[in-house]
PDB file of C-alpha atoms (C1' of nucleotides) in Angstrom:
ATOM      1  CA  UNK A   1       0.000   0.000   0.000  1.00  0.00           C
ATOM      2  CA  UNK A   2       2.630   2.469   1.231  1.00  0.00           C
ATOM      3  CA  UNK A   3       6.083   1.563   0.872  1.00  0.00           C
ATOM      4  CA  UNK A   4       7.898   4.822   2.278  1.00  0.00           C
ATOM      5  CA  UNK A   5       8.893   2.456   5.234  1.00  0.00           C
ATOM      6  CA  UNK A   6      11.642  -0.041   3.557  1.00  0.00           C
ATOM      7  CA  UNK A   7      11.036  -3.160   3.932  1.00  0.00           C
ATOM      8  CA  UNK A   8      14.384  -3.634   5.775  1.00  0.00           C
ATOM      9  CA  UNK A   9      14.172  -4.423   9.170  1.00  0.00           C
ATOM     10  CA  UNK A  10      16.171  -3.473  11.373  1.00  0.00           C
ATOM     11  CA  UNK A  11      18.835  -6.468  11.670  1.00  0.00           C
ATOM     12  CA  UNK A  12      19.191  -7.302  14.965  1.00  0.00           C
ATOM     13  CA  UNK A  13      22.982  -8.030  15.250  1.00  0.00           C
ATOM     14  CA  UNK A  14      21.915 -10.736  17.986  1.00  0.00           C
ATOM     15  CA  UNK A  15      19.793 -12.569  15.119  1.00  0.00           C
ATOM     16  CA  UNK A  16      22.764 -12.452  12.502  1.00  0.00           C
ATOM     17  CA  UNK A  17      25.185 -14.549  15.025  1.00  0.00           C
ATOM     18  CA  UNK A  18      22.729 -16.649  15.996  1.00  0.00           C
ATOM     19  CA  UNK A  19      21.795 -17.287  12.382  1.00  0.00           C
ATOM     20  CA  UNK A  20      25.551 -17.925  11.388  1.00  0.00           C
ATOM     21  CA  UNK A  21      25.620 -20.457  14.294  1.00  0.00           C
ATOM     22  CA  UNK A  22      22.679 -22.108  13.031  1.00  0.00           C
ATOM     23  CA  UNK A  23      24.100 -22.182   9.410  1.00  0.00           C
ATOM     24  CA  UNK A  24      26.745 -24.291  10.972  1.00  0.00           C
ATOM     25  CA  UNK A  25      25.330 -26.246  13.232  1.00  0.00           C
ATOM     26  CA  UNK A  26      21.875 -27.386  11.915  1.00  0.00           C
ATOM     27  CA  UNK A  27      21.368 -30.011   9.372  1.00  0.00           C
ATOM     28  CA  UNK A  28      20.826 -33.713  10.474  1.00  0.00           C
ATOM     29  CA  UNK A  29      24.410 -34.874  10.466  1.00  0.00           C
ATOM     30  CA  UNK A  30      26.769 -31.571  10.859  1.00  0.00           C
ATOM     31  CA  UNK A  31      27.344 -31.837  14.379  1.00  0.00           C
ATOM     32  CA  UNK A  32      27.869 -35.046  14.106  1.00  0.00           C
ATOM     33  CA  UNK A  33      30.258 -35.050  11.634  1.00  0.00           C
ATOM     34  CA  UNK A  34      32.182 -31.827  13.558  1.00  0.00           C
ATOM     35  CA  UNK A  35      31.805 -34.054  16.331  1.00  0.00           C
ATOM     36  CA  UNK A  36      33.327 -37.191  14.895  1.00  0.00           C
ATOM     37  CA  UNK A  37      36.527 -35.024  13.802  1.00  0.00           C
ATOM     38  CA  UNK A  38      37.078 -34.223  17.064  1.00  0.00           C
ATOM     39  CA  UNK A  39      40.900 -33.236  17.174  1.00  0.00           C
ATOM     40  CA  UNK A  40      41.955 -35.468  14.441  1.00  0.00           C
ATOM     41  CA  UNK A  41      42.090 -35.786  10.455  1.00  0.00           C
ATOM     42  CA  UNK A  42      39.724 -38.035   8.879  1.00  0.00           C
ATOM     43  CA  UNK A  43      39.855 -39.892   5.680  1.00  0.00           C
ATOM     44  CA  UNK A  44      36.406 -39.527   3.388  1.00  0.00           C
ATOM     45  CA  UNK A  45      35.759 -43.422   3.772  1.00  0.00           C
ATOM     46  CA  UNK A  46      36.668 -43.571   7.447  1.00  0.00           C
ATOM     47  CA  UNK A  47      33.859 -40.663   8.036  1.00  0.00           C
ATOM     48  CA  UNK A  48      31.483 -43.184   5.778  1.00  0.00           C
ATOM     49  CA  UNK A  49      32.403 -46.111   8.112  1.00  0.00           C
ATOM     50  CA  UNK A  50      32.050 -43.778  11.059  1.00  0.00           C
ATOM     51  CA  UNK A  51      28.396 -43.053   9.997  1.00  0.00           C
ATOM     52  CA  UNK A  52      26.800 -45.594   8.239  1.00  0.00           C
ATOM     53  CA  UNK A  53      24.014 -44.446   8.404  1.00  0.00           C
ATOM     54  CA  UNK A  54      24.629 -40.733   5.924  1.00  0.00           C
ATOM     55  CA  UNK A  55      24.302 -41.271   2.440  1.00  0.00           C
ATOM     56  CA  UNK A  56      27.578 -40.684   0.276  1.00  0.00           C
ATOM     57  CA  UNK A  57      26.207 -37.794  -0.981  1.00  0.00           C
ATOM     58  CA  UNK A  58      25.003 -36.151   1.976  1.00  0.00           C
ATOM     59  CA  UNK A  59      28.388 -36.311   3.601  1.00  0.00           C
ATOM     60  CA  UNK A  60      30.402 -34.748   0.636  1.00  0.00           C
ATOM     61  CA  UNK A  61      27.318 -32.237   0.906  1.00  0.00           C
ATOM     62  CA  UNK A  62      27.983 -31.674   4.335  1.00  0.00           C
ATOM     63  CA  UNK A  63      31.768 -31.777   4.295  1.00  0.00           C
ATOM     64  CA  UNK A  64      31.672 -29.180   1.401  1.00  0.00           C
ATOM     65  CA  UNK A  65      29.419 -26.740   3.113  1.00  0.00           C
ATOM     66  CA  UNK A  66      31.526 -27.594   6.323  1.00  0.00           C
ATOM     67  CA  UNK A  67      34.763 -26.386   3.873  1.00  0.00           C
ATOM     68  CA  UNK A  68      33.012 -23.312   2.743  1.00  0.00           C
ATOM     69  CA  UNK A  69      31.485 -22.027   5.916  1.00  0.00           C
ATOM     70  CA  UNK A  70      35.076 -22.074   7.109  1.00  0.00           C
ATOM     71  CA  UNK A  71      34.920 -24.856   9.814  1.00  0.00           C
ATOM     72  CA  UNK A  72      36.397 -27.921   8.046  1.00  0.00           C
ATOM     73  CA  UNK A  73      39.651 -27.902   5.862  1.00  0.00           C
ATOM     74  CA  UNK A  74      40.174 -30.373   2.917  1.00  0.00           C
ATOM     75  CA  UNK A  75      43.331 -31.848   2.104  1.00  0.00           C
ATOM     76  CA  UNK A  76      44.134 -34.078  -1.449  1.00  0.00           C
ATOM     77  CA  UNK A  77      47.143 -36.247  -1.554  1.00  0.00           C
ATOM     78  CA  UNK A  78      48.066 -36.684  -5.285  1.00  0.00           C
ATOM     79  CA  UNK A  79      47.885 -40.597  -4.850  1.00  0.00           C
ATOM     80  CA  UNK A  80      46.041 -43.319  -6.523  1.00  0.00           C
ATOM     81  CA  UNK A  81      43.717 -44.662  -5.298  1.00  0.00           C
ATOM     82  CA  UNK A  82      42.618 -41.135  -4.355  1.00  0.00           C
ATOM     83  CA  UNK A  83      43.283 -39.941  -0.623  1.00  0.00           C
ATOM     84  CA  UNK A  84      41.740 -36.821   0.758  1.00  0.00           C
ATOM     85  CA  UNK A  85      41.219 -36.043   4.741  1.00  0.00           C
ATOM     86  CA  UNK A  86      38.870 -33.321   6.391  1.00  0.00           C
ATOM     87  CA  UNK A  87      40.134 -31.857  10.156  1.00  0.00           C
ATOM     88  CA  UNK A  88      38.596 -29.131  12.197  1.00  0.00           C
ATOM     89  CA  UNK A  89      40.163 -25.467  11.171  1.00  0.00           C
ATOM     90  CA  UNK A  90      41.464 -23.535  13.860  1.00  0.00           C
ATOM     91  CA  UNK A  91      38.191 -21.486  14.192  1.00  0.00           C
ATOM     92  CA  UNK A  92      36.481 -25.192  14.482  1.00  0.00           C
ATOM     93  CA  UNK A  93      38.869 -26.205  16.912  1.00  0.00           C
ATOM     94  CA  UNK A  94      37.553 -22.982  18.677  1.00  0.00           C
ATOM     95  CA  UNK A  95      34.304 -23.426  18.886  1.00  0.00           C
ATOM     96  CA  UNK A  96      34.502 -27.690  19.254  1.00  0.00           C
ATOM     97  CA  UNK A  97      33.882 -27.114  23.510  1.00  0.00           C
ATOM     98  CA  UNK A  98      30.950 -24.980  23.173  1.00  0.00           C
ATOM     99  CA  UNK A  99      29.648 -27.748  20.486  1.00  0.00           C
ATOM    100  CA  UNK A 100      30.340 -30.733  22.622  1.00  0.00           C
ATOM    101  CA  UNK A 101      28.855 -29.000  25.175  1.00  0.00           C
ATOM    102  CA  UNK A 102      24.966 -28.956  23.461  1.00  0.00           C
ATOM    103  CA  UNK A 103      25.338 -33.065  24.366  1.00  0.00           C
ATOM    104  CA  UNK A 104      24.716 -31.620  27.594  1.00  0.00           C
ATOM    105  CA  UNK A 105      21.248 -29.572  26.636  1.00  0.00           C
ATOM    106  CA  UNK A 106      20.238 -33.247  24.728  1.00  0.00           C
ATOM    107  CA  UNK A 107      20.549 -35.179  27.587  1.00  0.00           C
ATOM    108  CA  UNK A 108      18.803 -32.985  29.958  1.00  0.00           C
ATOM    109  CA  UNK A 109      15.601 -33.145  27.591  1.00  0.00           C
ATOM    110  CA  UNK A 110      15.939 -36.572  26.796  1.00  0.00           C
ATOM    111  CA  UNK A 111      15.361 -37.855  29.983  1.00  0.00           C
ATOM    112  CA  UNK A 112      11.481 -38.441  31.277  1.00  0.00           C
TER     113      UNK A 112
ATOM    114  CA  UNK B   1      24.307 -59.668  -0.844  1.00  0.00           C
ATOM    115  CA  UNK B   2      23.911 -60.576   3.032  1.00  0.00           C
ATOM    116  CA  UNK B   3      21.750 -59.574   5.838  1.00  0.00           C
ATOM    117  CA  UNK B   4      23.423 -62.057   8.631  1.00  0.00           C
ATOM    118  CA  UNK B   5      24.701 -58.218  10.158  1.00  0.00           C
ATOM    119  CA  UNK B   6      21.240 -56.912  10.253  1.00  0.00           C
ATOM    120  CA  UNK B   7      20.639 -52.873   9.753  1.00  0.00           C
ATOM    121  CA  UNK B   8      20.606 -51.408  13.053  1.00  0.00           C
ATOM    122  CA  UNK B   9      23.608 -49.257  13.574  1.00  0.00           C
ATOM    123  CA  UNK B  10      24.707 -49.192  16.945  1.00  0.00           C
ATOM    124  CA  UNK B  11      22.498 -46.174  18.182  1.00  0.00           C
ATOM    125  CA  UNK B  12      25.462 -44.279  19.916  1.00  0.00           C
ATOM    126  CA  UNK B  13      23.982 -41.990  22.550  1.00  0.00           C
ATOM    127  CA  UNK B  14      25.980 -39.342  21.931  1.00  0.00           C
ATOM    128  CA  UNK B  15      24.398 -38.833  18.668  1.00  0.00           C
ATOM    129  CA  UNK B  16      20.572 -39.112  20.184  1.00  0.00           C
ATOM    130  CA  UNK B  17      21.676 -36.462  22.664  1.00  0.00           C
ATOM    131  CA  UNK B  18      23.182 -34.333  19.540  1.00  0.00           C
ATOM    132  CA  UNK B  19      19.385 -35.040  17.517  1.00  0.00           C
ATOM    133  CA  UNK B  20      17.688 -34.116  20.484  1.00  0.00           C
ATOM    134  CA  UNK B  21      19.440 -31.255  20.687  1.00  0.00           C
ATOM    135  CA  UNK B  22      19.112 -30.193  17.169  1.00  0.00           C
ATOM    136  CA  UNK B  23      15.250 -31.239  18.040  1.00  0.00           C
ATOM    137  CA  UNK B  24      14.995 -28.047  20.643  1.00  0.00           C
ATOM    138  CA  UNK B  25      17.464 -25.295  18.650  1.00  0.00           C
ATOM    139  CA  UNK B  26      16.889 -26.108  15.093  1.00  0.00           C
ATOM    140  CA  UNK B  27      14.749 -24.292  12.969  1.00  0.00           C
ATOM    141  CA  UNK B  28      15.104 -20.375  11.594  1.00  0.00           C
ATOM    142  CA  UNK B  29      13.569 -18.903  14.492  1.00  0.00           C
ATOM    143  CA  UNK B  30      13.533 -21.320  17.183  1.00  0.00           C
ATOM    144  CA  UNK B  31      16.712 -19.814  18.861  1.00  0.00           C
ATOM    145  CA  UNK B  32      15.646 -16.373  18.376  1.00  0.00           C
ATOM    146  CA  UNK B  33      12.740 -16.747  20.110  1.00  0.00           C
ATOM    147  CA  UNK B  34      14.085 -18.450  23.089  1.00  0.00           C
ATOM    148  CA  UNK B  35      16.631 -15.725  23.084  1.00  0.00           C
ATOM    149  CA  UNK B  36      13.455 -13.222  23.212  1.00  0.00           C
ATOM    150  CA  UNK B  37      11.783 -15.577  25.958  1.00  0.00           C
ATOM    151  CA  UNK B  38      15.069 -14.703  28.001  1.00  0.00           C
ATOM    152  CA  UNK B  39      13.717 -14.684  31.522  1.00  0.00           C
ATOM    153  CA  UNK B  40      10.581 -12.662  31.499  1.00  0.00           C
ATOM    154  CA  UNK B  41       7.009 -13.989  29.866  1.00  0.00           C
ATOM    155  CA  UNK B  42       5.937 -12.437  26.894  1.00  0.00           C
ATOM    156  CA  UNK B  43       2.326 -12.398  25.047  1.00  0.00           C
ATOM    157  CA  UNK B  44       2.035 -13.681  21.612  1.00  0.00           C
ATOM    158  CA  UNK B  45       1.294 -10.154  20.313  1.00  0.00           C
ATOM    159  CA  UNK B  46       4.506  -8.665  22.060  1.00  0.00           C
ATOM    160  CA  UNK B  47       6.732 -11.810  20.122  1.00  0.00           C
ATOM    161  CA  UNK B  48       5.091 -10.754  16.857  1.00  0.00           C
ATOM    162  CA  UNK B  49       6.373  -7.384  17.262  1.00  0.00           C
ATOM    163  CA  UNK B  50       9.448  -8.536  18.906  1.00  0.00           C
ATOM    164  CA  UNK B  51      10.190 -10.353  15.477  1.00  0.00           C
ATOM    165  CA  UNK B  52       8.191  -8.896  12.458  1.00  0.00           C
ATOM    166  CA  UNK B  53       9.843 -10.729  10.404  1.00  0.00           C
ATOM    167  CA  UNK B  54       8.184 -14.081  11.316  1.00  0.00           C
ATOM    168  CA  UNK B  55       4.837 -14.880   9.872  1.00  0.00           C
ATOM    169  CA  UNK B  56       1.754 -15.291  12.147  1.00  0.00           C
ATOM    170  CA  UNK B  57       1.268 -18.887  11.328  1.00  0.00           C
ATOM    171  CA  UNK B  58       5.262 -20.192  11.819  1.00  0.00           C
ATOM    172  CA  UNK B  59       5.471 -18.162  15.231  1.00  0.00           C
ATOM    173  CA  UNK B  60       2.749 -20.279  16.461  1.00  0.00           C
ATOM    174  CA  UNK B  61       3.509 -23.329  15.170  1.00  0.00           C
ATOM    175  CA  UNK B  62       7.074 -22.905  16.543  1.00  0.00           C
ATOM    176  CA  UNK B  63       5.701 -21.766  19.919  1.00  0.00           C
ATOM    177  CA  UNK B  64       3.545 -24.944  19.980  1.00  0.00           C
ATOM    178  CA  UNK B  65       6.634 -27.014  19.033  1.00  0.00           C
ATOM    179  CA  UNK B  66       8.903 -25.390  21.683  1.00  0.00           C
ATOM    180  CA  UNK B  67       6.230 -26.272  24.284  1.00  0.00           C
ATOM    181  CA  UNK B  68       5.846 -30.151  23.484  1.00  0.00           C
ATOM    182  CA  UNK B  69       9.575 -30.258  23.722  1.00  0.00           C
ATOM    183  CA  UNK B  70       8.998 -28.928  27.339  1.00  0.00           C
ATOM    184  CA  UNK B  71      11.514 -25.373  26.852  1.00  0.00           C
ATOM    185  CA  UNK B  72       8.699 -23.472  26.631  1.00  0.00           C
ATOM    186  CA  UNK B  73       5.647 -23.245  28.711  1.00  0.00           C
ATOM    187  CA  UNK B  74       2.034 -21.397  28.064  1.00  0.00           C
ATOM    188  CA  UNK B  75      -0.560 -20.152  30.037  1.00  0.00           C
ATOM    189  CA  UNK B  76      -4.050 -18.647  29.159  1.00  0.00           C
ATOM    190  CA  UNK B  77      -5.795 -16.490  31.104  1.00  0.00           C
ATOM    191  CA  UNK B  78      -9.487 -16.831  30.049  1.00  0.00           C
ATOM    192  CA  UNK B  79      -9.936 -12.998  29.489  1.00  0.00           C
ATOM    193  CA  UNK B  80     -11.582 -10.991  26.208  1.00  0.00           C
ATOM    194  CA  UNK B  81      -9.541 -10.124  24.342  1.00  0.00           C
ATOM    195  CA  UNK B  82      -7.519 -13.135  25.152  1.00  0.00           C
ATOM    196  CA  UNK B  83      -4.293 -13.033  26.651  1.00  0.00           C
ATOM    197  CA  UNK B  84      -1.996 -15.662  26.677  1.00  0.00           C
ATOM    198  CA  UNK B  85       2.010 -15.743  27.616  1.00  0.00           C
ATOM    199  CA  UNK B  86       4.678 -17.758  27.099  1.00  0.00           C
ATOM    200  CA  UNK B  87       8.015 -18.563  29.231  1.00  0.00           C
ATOM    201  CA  UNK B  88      11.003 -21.237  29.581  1.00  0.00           C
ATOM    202  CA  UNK B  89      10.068 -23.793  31.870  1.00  0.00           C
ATOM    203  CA  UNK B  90      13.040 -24.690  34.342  1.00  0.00           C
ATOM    204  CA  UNK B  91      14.826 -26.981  32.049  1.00  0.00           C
ATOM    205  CA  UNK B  92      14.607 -24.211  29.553  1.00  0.00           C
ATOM    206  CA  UNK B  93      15.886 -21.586  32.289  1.00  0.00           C
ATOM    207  CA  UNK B  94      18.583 -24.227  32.775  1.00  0.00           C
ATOM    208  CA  UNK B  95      20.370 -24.574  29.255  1.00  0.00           C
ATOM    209  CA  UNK B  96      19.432 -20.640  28.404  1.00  0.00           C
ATOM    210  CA  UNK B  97      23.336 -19.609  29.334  1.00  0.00           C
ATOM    211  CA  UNK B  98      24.657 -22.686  26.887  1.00  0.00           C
ATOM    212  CA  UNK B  99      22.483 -21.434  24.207  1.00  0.00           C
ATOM    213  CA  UNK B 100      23.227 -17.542  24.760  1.00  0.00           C
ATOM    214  CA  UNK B 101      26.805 -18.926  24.065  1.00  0.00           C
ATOM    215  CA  UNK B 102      26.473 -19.736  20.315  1.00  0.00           C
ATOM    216  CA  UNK B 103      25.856 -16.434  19.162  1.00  0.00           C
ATOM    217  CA  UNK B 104      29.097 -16.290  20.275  1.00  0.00           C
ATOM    218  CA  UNK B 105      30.489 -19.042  17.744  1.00  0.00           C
ATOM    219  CA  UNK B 106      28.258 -16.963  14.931  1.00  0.00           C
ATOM    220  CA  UNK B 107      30.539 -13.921  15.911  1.00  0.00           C
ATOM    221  CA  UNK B 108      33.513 -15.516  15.135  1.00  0.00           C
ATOM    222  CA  UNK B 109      32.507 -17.070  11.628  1.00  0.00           C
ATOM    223  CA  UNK B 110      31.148 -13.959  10.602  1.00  0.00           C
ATOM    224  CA  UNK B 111      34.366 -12.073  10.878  1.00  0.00           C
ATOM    225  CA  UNK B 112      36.190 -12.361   8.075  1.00  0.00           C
TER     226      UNK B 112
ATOM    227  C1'  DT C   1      39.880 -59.532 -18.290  1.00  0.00           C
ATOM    228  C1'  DA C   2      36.800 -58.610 -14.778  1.00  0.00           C
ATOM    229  C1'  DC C   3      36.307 -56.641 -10.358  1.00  0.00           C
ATOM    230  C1'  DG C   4      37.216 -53.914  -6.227  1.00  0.00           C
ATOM    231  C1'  DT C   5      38.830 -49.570  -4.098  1.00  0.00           C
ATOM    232  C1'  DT C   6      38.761 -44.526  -3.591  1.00  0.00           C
ATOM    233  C1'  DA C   7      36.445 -40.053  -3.634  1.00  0.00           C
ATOM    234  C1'  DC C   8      33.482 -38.116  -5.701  1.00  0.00           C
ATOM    235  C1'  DA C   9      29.360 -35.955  -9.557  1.00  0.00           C
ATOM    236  C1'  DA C  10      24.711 -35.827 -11.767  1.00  0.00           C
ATOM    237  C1'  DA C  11      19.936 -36.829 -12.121  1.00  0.00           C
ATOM    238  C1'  DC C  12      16.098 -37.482  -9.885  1.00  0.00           C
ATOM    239  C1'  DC C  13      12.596 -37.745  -6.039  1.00  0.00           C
ATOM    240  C1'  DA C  14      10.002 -37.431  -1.475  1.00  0.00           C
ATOM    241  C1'  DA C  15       9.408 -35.181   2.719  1.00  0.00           C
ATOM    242  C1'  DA C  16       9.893 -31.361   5.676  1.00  0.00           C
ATOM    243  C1'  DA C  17      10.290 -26.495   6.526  1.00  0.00           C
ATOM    244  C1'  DG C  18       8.835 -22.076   5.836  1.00  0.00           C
ATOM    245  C1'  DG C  19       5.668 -18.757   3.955  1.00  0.00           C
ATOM    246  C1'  DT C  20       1.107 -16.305   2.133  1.00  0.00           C
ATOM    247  C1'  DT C  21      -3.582 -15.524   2.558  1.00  0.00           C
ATOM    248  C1'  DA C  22      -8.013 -15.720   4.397  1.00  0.00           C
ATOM    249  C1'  DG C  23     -11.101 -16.687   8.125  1.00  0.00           C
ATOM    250  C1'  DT C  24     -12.765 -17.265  13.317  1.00  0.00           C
ATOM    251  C1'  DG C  25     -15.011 -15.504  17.895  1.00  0.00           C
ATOM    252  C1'  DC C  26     -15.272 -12.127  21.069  1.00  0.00           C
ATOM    253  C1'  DT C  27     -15.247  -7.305  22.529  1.00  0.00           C
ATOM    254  C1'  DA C  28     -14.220  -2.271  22.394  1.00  0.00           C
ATOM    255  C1'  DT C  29     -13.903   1.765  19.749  1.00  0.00           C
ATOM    256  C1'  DT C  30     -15.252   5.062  16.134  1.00  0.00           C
TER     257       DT C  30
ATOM    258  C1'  DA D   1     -22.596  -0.319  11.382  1.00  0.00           C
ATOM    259  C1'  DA D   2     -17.905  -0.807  10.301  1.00  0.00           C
ATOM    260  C1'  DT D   3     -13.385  -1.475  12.042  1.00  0.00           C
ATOM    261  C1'  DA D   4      -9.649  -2.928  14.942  1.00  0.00           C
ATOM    262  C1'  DG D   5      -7.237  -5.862  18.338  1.00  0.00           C
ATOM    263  C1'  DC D   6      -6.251 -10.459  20.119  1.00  0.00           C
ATOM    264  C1'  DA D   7      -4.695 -15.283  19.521  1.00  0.00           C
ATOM    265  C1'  DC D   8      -5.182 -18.221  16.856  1.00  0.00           C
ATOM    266  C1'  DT D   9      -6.733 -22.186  12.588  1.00  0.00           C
ATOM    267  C1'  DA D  10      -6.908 -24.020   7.807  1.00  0.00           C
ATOM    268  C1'  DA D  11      -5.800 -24.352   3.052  1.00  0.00           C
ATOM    269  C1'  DC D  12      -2.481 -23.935  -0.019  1.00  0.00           C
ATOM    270  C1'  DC D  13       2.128 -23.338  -2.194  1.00  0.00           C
ATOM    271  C1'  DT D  14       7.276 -22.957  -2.776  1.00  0.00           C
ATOM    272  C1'  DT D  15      11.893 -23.891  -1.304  1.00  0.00           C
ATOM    273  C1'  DT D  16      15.135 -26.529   1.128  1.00  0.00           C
ATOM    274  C1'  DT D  17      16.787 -30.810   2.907  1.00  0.00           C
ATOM    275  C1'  DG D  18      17.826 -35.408   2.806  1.00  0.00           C
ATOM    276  C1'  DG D  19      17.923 -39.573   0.216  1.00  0.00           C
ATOM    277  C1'  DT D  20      18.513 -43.335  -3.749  1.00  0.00           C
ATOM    278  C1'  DT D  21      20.695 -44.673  -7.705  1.00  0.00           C
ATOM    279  C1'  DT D  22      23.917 -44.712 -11.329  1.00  0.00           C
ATOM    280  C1'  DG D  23      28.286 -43.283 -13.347  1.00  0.00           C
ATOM    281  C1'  DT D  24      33.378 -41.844 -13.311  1.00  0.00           C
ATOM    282  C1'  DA D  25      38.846 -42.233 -13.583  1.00  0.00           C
ATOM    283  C1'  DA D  26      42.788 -44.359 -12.159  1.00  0.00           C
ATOM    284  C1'  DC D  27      45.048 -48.144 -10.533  1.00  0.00           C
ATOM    285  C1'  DG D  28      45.813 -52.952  -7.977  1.00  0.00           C
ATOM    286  C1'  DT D  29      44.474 -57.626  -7.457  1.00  0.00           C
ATOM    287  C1'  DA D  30      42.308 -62.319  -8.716  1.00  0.00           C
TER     288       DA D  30
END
DNA sequence: TACGTTACAAACCAAAAGGTTAGTGCTATT
DNA sequence: AATAGCACTAACCTTTTGGTTTGTAACGTA
């Protein structure tokens, strides 16, 4: 009807973190797989074995958008057959305690 | 080819504390409006303007979900016009200071 | 020569999440 | 008499997420 008042809203800066947390955190399997890193380098197959139960695609999915958002590094060895590990980046390594800590927050609500 | 190991991965309980988790923060708004919740009740109406951006229909519905997951609680007063509020319940009270944390981790991936 | 291993990519599909719009019952206000 | 405020509900639609299946290149092994 009127649109002198921008649609912009007034962006809570509060929002926007919690928004980037949620980008990295939510999705069935992303904590899981930050979790499953842990402090050490994993090989794509050895993640696979670690979760059966993720689809091959949904874990490169995951480990890519992991990669981009800056939480998960990707190394290629030049070998046949092809080797490639993911680890934690040093901002993942970071934020890994406050993570492991949502177990916590689970637990509480998971019990009767 | 063989079904002697039958499909049922070992359920590890960290990863059903992790879901449940994911259960309670999940969800575009479902943080936020815990975050609004904070300590103090709020009416419906004062949520909607808390967060204009969120549609009438999804505040609801994530209120609703929020209180069968026992974080949030609701109570009616049988006035006209009707007033309802909403609040944490204790266990929601309880992980409020982990989940105030993660904005946090947003923070520090949104630097670049 | 056929097959397995490794780390993927592409095509396709179903379910879930998020959103728009309109309508409800009651009262108070204009 | 029409409108507005309150706290919703219902119908519908689009986008995102998660999943299955098949294919790929390079080599080693049976």
């Amino acid at each position: 009807m009127n649109d002198q008042v921008s649609k912009q809203q007034p962006i809570d800066p509060k929002h926007l973190a919690l928004q980037k947390t949620l980008d990295i955190i939510c999705g069935k399997w992303r904590l899981y797989i930050i979790y499953q890193l842990g402090t050490e380098a994993r090989r794509y197959g050895e993640l696979r074995r670690m979760i059966p139960a993720i689809s091959e695609k949904v874990l490169i999915q995951e480990l890519k958008a992991l990669v981009s958002l800056g939480v998960v590094e990707k190394k290629s060895y030049n070998e046949v057959p092809p080797r490639v590990d993911y680890s934690l980046t040093e901002k993942g390594l970071q934020v890994l305690p406050t993570l492991l800590k949502l177990t916590a927050i689970g637990e509480l609500f998971l019990e009767p």
